[in-house]
CSV table of C-alpha atoms in Angstrom, one decimal:
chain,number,residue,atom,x,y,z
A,185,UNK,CA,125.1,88.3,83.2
A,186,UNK,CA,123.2,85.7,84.2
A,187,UNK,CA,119.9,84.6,82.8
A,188,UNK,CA,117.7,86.2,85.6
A,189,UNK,CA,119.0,89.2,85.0
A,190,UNK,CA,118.6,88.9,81.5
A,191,UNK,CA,116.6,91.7,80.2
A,192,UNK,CA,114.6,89.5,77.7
A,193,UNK,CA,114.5,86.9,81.1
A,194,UNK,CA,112.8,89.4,83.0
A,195,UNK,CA,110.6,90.2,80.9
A,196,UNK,CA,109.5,86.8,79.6
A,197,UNK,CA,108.7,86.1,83.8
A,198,UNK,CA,107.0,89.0,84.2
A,199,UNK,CA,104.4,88.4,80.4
A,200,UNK,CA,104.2,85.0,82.2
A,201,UNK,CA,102.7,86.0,84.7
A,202,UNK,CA,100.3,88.0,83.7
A,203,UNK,CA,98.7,85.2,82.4
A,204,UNK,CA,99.6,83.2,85.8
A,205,UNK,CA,97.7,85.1,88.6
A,206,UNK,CA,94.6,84.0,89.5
A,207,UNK,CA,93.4,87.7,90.3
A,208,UNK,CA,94.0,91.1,91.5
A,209,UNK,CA,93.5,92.4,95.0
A,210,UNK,CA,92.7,96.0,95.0
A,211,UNK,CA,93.0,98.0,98.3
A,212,UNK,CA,95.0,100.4,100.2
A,213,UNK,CA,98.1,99.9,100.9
A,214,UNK,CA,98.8,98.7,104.1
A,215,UNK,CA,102.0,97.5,103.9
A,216,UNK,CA,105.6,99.4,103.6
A,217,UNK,CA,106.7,97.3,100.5
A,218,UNK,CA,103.4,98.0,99.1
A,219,UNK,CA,103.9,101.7,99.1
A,220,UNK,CA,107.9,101.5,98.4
A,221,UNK,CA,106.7,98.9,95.0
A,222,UNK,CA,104.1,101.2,94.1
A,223,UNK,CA,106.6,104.2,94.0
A,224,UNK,CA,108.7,102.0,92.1
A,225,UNK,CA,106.0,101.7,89.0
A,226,UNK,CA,105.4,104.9,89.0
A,227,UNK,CA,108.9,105.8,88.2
A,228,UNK,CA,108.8,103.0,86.0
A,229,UNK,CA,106.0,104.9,83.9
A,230,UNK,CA,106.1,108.6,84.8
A,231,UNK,CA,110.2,109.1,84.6
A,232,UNK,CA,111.4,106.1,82.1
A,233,UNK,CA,108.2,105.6,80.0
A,234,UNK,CA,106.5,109.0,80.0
A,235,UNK,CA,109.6,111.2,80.9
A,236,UNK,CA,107.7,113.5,82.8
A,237,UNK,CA,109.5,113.6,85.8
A,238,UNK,CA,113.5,113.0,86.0
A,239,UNK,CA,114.1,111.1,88.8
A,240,UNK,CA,111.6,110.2,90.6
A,241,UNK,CA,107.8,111.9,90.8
A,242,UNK,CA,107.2,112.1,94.8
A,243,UNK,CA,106.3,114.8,96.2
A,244,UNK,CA,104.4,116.8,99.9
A,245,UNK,CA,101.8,114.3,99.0
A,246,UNK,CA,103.5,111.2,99.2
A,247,UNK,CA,105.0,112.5,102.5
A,248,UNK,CA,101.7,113.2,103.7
A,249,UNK,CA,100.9,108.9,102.9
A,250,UNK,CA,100.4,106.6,105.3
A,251,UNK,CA,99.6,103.2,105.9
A,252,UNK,CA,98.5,104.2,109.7
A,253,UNK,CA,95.3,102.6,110.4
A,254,UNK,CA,94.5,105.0,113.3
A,255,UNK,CA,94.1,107.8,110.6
A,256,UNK,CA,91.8,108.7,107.4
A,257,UNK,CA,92.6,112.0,106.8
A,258,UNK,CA,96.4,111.2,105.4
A,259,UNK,CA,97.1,110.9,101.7
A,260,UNK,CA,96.7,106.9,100.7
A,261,UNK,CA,98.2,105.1,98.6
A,262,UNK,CA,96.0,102.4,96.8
A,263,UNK,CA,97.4,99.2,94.5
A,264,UNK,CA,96.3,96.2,93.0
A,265,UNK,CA,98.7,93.2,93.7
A,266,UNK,CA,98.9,90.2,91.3
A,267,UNK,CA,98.0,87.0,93.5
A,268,UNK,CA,99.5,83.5,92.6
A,269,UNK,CA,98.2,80.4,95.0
A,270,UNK,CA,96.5,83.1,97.7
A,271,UNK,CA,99.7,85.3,98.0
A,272,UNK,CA,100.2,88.7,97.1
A,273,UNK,CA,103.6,88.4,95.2
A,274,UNK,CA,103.2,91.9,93.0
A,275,UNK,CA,102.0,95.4,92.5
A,276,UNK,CA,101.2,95.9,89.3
A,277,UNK,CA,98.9,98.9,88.9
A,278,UNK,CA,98.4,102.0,91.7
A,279,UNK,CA,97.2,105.6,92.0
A,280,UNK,CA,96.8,108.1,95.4
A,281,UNK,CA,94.0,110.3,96.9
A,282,UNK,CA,93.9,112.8,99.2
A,283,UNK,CA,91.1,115.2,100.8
A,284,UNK,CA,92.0,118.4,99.4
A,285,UNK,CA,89.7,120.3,101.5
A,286,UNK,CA,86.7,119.3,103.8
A,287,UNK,CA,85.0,117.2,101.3
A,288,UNK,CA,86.7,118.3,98.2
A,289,UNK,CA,89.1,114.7,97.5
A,290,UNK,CA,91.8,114.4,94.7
A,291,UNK,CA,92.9,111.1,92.9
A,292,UNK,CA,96.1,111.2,91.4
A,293,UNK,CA,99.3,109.5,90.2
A,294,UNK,CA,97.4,106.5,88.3
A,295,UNK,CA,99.9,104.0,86.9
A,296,UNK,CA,99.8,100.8,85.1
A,297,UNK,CA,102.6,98.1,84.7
A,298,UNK,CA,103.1,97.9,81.1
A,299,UNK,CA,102.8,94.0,81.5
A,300,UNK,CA,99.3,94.2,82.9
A,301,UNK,CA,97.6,96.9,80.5
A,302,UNK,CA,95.6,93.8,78.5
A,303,UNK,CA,93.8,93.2,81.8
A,304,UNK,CA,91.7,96.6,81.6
A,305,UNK,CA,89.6,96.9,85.0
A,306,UNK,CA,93.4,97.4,86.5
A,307,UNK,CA,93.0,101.2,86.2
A,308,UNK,CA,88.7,101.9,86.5
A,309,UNK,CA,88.9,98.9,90.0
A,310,UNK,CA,91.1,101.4,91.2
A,311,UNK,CA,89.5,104.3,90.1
A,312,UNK,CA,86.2,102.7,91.6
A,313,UNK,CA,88.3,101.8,94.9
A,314,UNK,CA,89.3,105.3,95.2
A,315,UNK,CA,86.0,107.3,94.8
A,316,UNK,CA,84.3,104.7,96.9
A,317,UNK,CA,86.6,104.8,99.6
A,318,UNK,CA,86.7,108.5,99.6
A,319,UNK,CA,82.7,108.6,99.3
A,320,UNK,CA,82.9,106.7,102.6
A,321,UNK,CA,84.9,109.1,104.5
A,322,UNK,CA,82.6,112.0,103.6
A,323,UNK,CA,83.7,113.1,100.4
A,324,UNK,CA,81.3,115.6,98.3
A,325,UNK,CA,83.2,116.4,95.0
A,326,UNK,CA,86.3,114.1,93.9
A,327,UNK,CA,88.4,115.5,91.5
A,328,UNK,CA,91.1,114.5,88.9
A,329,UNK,CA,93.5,115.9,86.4
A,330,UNK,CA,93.7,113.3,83.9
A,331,UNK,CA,95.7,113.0,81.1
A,332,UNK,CA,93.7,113.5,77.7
A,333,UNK,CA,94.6,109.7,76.5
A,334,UNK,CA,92.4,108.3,79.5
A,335,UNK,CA,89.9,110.8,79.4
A,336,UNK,CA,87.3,108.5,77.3
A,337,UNK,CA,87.9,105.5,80.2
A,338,UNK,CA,87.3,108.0,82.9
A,339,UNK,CA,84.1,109.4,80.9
A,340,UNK,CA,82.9,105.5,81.0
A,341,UNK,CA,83.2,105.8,84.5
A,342,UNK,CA,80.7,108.2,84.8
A,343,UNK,CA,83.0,111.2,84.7
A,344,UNK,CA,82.9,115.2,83.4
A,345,UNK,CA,85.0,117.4,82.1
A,346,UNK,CA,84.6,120.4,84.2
A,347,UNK,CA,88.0,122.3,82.5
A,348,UNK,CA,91.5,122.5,81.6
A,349,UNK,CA,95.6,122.1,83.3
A,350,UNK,CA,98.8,122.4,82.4
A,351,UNK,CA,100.3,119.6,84.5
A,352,UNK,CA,104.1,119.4,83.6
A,353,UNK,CA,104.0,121.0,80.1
A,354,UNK,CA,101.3,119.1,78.9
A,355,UNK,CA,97.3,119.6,79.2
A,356,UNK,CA,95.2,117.7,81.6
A,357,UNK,CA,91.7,117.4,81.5
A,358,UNK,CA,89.8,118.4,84.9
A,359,UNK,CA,87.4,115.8,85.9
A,360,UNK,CA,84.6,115.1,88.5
A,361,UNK,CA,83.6,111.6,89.6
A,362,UNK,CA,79.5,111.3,89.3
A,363,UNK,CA,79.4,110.1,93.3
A,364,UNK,CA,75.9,108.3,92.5
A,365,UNK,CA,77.5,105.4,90.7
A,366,UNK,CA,80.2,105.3,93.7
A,367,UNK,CA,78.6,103.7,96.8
A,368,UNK,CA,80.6,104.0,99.6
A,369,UNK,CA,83.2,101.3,100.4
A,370,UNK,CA,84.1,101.2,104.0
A,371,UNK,CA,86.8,98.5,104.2
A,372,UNK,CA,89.4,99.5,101.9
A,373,UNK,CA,92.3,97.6,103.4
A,374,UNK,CA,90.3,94.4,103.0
A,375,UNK,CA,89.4,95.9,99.3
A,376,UNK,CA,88.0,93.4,96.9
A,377,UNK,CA,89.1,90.7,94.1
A,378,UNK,CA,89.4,91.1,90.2
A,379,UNK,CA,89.9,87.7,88.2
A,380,UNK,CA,92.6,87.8,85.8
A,381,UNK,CA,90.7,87.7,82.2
A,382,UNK,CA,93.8,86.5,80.6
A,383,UNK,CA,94.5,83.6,83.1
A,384,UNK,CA,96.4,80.5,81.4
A,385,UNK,CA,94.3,77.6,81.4
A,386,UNK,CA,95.9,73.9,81.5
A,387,UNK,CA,95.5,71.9,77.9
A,388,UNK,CA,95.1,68.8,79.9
A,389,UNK,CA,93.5,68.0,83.3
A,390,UNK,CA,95.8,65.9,85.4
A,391,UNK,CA,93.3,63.7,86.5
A,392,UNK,CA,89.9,63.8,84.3
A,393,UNK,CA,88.5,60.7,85.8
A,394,UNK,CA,89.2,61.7,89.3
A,395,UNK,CA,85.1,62.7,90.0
A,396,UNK,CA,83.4,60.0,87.8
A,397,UNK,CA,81.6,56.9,89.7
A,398,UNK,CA,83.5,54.1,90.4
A,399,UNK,CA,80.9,51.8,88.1
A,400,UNK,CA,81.5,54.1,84.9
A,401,UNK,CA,85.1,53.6,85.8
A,402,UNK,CA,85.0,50.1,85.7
A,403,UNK,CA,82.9,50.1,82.7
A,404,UNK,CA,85.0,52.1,80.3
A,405,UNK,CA,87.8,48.9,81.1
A,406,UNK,CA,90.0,52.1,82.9
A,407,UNK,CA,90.0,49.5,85.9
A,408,UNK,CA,89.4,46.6,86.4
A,409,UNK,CA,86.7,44.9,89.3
A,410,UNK,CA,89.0,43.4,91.7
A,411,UNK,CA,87.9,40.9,94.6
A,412,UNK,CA,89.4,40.3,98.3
């Protein structure tokens, strides 16, 4: 085995970055590899962390996503991706909607990479992205079941408890989204940007002197005056 596919490797690159990416783009999915990597975590954390599902958790809904343009009545996908020097290199948190009924919207499927969980606006950006977006496209009631360990972070977003579900074996609690503190958001593909609170800074700046004046230069004795 070789040390980058080390499991202890792998994981060491990926706490790095964390502290790495300058921020977090949160939008819909636009992109194939966006939606195929945001599958990905949520097997990572629904089948392998959470065991709720075997294999994999897709389901009519995901066949029902898109990244079409042309259409807003699809399922969507939405993700934040971890940026490093202005690329998107990473999906590290994601979660779905989809219109129900004439403006009755669902958000669903909210995962988290493991690695990223310190960051904590991951999961309510995307939670804002997804009522917003929704809000925009006519959406009356938006709806959730949400499992009972992130019901306090959804009440903080201005949600209720409306009831009860049994989602595979275990209770869910029913929620609904206040839409007042959603305004509408009408370019989700575009999305918007969340710095990275735990972003590494450098000990030493590579060149401190670089903006003072050329005569406090020359006074510290850092240069010397030279003549032509």
């Amino acid at each position: 085995m070789t040390s980058s596919q080390d499991p202890k490797h792998l994981r060491a690159h990926l706490a790095d970055h964390t502290q790495s990416y300058s921020g977090f783009t949160i939008k819909w999915a636009s992109l194939p590899w966006e939606v195929n990597e945001a599958q990905a975590l949520r097997r990572r954390v629904f089948c392998e962390e959470q065991r709720l599902f075997e294999r994999d958790d897709l389901d009519v809904l995901d066949q029902r996503a898109t990244v079409d343009t042309s259409t807003d009545q699809q399922a969507r996908i939405l993700v934040a991706l971890g940026s490093l020097c202005g690329w998107h290199e990473q999906i590290v948190a994601t979660v779905r909607i989809h219109q129900e009924a004439p403006g009755v919207w669902y958000g669903s499927r909210l995962a988290v990479d493991k690695h990223f969980r310190r960051q904590g606006k991951l999961g309510a950006s995307l939670i804002k992205l997804a009522v917003s977006s929704a809000y925009a496209l006519g959406c009356e009631c938006f709806l959730a079941n949400v499992q009972l360990q992130n019901q306090a972070l959804f009440e903080r977003l201005h949600w209720q408890r409306i009831g009860s579900n049994v989602v595979r074996d275990q209770e869910h609690a029913l929620m609904q989204a206040n839409l007042d503190f959603y305004p509408p958001f009408t370019t989700p593909y575009s999305g918007f940007i969340v710095r990275n609170q735990h972003r590494r800074r450098p000990q030493k700046e590579l060149a401190p002197n670089l903006l003072l004046p050329m005569q406090e230069l020359e006074g510290s004795g850092q240069i010397g005056a030279q003549s032509l």
